[in-house]
mmCIF file of C-alpha atoms in Angstrom:
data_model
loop_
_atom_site.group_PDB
_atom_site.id
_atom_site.type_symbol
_atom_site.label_atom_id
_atom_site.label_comp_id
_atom_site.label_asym_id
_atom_site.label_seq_id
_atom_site.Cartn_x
_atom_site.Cartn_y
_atom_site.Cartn_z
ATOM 1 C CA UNK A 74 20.360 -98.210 62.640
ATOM 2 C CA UNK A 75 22.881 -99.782 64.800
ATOM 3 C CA UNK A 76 24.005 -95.826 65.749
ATOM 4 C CA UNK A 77 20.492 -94.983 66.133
ATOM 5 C CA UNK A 78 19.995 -97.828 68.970
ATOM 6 C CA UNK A 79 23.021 -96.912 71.159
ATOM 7 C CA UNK A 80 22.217 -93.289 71.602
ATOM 8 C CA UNK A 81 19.024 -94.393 72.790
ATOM 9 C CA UNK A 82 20.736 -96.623 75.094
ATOM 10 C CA UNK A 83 22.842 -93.791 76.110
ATOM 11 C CA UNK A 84 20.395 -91.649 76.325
ATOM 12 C CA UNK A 85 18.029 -94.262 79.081
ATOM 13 C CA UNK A 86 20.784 -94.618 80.974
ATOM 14 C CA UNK A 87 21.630 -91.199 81.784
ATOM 15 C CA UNK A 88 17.931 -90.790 82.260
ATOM 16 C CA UNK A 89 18.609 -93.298 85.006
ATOM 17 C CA UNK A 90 21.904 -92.323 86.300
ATOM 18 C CA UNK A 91 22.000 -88.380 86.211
ATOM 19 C CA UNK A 92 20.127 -87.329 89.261
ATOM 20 C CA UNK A 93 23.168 -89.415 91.458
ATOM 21 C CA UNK A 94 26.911 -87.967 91.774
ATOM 22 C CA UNK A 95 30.041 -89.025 90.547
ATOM 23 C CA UNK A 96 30.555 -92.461 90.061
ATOM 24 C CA UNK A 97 26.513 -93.064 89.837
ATOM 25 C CA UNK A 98 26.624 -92.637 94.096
ATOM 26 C CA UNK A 99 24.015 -90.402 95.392
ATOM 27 C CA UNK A 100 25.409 -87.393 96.544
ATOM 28 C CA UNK A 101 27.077 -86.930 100.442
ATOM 29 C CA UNK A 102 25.415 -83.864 102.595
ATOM 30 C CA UNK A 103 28.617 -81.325 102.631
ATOM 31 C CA UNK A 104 26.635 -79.723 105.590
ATOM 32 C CA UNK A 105 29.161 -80.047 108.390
ATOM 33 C CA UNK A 106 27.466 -82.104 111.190
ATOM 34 C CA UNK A 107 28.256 -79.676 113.885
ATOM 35 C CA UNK A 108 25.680 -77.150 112.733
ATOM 36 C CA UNK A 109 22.962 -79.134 111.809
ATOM 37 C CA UNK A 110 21.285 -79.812 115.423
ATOM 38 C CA UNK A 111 18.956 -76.866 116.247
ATOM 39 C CA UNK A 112 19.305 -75.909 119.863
ATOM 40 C CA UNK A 113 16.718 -75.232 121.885
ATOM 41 C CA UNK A 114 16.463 -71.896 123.411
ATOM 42 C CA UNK A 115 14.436 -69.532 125.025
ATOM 43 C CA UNK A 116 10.462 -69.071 124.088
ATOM 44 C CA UNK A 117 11.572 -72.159 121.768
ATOM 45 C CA UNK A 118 14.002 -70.176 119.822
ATOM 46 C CA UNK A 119 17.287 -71.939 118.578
ATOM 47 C CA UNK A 120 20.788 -71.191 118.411
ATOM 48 C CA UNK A 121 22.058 -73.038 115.743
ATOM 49 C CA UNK A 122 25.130 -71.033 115.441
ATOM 50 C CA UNK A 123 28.690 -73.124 116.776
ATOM 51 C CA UNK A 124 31.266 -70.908 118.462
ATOM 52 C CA UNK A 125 34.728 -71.056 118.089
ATOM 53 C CA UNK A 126 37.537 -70.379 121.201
ATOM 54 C CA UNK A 127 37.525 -66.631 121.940
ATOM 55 C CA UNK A 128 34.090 -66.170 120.729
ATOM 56 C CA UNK A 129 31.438 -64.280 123.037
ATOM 57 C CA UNK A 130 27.880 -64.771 123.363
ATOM 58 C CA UNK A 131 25.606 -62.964 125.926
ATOM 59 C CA UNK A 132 23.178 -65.287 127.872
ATOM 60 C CA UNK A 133 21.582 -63.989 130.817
ATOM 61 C CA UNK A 134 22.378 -64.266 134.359
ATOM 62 C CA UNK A 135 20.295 -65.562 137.582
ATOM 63 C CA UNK A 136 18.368 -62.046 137.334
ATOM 64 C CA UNK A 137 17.980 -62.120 133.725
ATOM 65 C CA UNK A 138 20.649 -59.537 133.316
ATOM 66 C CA UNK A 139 22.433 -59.569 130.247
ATOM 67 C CA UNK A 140 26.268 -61.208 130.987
ATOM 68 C CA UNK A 141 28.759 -61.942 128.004
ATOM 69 C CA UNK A 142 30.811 -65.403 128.161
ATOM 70 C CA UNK A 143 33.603 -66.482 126.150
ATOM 71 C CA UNK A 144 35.542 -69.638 126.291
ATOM 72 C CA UNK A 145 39.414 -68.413 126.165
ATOM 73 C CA UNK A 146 40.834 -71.655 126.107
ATOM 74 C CA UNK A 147 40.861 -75.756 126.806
ATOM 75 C CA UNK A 148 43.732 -78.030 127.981
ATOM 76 C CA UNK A 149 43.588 -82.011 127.930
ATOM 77 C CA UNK A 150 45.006 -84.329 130.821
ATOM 78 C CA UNK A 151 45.589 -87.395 132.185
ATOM 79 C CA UNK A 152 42.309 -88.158 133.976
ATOM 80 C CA UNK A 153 44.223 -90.285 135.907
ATOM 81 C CA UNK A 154 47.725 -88.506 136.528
ATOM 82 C CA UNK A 155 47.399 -88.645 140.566
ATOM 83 C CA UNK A 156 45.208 -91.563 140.747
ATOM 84 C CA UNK A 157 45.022 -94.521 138.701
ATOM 85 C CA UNK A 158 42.147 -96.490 140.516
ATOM 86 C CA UNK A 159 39.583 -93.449 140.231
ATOM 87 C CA UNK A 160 36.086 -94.900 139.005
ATOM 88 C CA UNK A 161 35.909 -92.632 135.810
ATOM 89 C CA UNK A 162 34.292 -93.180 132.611
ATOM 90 C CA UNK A 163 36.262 -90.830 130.824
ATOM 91 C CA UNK A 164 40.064 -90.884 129.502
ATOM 92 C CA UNK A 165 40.925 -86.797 129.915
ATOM 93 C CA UNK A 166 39.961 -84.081 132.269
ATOM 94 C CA UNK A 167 39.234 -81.639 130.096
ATOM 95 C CA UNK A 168 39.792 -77.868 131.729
ATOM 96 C CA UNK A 169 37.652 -75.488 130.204
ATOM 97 C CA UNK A 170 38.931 -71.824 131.053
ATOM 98 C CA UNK A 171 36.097 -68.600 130.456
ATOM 99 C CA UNK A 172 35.433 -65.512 131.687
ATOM 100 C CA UNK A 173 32.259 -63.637 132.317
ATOM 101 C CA UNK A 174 31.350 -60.197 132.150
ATOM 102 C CA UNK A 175 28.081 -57.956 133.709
ATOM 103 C CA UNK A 176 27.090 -54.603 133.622
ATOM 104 C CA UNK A 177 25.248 -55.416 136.718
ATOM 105 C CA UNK A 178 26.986 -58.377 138.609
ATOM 106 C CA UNK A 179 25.451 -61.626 139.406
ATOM 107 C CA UNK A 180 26.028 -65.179 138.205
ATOM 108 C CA UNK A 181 25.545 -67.817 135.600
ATOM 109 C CA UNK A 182 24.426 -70.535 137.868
ATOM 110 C CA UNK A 183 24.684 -72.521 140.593
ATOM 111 C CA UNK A 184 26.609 -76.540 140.506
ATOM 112 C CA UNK A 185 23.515 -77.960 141.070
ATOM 113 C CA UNK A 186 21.471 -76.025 138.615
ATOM 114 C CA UNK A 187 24.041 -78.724 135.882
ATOM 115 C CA UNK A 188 24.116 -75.761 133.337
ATOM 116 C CA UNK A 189 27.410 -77.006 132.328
ATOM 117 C CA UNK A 190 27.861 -79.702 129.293
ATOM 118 C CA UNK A 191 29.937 -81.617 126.902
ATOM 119 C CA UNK A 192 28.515 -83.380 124.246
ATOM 120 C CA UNK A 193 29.754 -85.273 121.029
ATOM 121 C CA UNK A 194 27.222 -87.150 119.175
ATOM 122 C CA UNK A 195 24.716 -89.308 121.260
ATOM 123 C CA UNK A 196 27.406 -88.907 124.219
ATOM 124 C CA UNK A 197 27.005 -86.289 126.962
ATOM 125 C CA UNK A 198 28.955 -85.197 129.763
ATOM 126 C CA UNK A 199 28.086 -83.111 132.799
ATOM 127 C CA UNK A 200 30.882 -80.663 134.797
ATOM 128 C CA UNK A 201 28.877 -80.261 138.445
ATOM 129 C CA UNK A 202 29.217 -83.856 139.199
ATOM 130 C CA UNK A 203 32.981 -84.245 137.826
ATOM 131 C CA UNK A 204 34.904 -83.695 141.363
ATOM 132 C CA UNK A 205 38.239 -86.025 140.846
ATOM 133 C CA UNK A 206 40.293 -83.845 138.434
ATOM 134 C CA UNK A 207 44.052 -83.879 139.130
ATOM 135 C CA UNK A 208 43.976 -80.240 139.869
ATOM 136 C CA UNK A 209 40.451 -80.820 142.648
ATOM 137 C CA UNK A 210 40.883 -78.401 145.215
ATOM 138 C CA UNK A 211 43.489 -76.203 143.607
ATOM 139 C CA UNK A 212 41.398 -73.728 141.857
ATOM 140 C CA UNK A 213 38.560 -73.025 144.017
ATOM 141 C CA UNK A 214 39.604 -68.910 142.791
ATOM 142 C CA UNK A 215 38.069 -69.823 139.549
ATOM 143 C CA UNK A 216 34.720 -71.189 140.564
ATOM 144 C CA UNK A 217 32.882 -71.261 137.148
ATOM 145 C CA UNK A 218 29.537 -70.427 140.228
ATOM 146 C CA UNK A 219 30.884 -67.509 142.131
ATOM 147 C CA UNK A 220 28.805 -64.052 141.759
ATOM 148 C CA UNK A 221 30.810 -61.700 139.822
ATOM 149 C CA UNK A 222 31.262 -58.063 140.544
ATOM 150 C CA UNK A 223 29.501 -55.475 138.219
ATOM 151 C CA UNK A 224 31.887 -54.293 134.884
ATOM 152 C CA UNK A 225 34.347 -56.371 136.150
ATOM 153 C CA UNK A 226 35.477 -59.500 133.728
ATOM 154 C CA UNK A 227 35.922 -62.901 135.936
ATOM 155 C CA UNK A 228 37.920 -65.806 135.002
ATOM 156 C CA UNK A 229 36.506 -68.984 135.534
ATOM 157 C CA UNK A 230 37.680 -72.648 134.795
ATOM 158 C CA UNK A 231 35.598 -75.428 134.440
ATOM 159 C CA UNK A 232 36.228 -79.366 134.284
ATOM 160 C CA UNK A 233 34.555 -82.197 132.495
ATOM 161 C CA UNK A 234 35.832 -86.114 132.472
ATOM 162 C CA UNK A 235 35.489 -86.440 128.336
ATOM 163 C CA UNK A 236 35.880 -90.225 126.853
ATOM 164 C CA UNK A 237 37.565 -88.142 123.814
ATOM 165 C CA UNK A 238 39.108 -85.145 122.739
ATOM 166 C CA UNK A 239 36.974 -82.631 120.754
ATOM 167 C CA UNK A 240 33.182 -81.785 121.239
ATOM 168 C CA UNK A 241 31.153 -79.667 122.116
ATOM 169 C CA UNK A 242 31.301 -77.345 125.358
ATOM 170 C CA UNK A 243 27.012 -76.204 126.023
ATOM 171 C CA UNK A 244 26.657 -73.753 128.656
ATOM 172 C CA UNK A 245 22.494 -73.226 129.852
ATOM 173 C CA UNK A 246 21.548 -69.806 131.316
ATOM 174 C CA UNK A 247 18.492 -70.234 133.873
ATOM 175 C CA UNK A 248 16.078 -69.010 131.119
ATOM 176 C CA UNK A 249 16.846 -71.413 128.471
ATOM 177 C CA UNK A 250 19.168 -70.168 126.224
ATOM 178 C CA UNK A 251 21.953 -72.399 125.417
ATOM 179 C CA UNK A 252 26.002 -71.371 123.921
ATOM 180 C CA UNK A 253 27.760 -73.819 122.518
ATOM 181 C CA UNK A 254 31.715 -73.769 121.507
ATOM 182 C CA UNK A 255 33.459 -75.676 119.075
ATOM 183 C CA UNK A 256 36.428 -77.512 120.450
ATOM 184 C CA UNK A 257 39.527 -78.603 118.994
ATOM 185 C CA UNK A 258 41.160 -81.593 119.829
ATOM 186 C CA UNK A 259 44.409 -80.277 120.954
ATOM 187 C CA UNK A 260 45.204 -77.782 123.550
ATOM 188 C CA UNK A 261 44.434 -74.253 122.463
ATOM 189 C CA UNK A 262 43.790 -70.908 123.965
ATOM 190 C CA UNK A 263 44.561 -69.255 127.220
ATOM 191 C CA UNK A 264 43.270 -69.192 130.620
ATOM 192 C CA UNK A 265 43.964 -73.074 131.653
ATOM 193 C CA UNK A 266 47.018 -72.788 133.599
ATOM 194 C CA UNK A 267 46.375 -72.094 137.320
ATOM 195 C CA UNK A 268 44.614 -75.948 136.678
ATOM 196 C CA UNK A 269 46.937 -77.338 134.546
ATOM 197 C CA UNK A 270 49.333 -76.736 136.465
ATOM 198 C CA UNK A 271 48.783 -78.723 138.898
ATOM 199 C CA UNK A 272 47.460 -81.602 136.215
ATOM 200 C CA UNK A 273 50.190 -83.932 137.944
ATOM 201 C CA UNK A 274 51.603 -82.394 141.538
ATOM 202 C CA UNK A 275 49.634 -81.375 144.413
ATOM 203 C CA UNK A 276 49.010 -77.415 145.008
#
């Protein structure tokens, strides 16, 4: 009798306990939280997909001409190497090194069309209003704006003042579509040096 009445005991508490995970906790969401935002894009597609460093992804340029991007590399410095009364938010200038390639020429975008981001979490940061990195003025060859020449691949740096290393790197094409990178939270990649470079002496 006695045996009878603790395998029904058993038997409500598992009843109870066996929809939650080990330990009787409900189970964590092993979705990684990078590629669970849906991205808007054009015609109210989405672009879920997270890029790594090296990674291309064809947006469109100012004509609507196909053009193929890929981050080649980031670098992290002193936001305030050359100038340590600077009204910043942010702890790092973050260089952001690309290059872009057209069958047909053209360009990404303008600085004032802000098609440049960083994001992490609820924070975001925008590159065409960032104009105090250490290397300002030193790689105006790189111009992440300039209009590129047709089946020629351009290298282009861009700079963001980030509160924190890692993120997300979104790039907007003028129709919508949105790129976004994965990055680390350590220097990695190529492409960074004609800015870095001059992360703490003038060019």
């Amino acid at each position: 009798m006695k045996k009878a009445a603790a395998v029904a005991m058993l038997a409500a508490t598992l009843s109870i306990t066996g929809c939650s995970g080990a330990g009787g906790q409900e189970p964590v969401d092993s979705e990684p939280p990078w590629t669970t935002g849906q991205v808007p894009g054009e015609q109210g597609a989405t672009d879920p997909m997270l890029r790594e460093i090296g990674q291309t992804i064809t947006l469109r340029d100012d004509e609507g001409h196909p053009m193929q991007v890929m981050v080649t590399g980031i670098a992290y410095r002193d936001a305030f190497a050359k100038n340590k009364t600077l009204p910043l938010t942010g702890k790092y200038a973050l260089a952001v090194a690309f290059t872009m390639k057209s069958a047909t020429g053209g360009n990404l975008g303008q600085q004032t069309d802000n098609h440049i981001k960083w994001a992490r979490g609820p924070e975001m940061v925008e590159a065409w209003n960032y104009v105090d990195a250490p290397w300002q003025g030193c790689i105006d060859a790189f111009t992440p704006y300039a209009t590129i020449k047709a089946n020629q691949a351009y290298e282009a740096i861009t700079d963001l003042n980030v509160p924190v290393k890692g993120g997300t790197l979104l790039i907007e094409d003028h129709y919508g579509s949105i790129a976004r990178w994965k990055l680390p939270e350590a220097d990695a990649g190529t492409g960074t040096e004609p800015a870095t470079r001059f992360a703490t002496q003038n060019c």
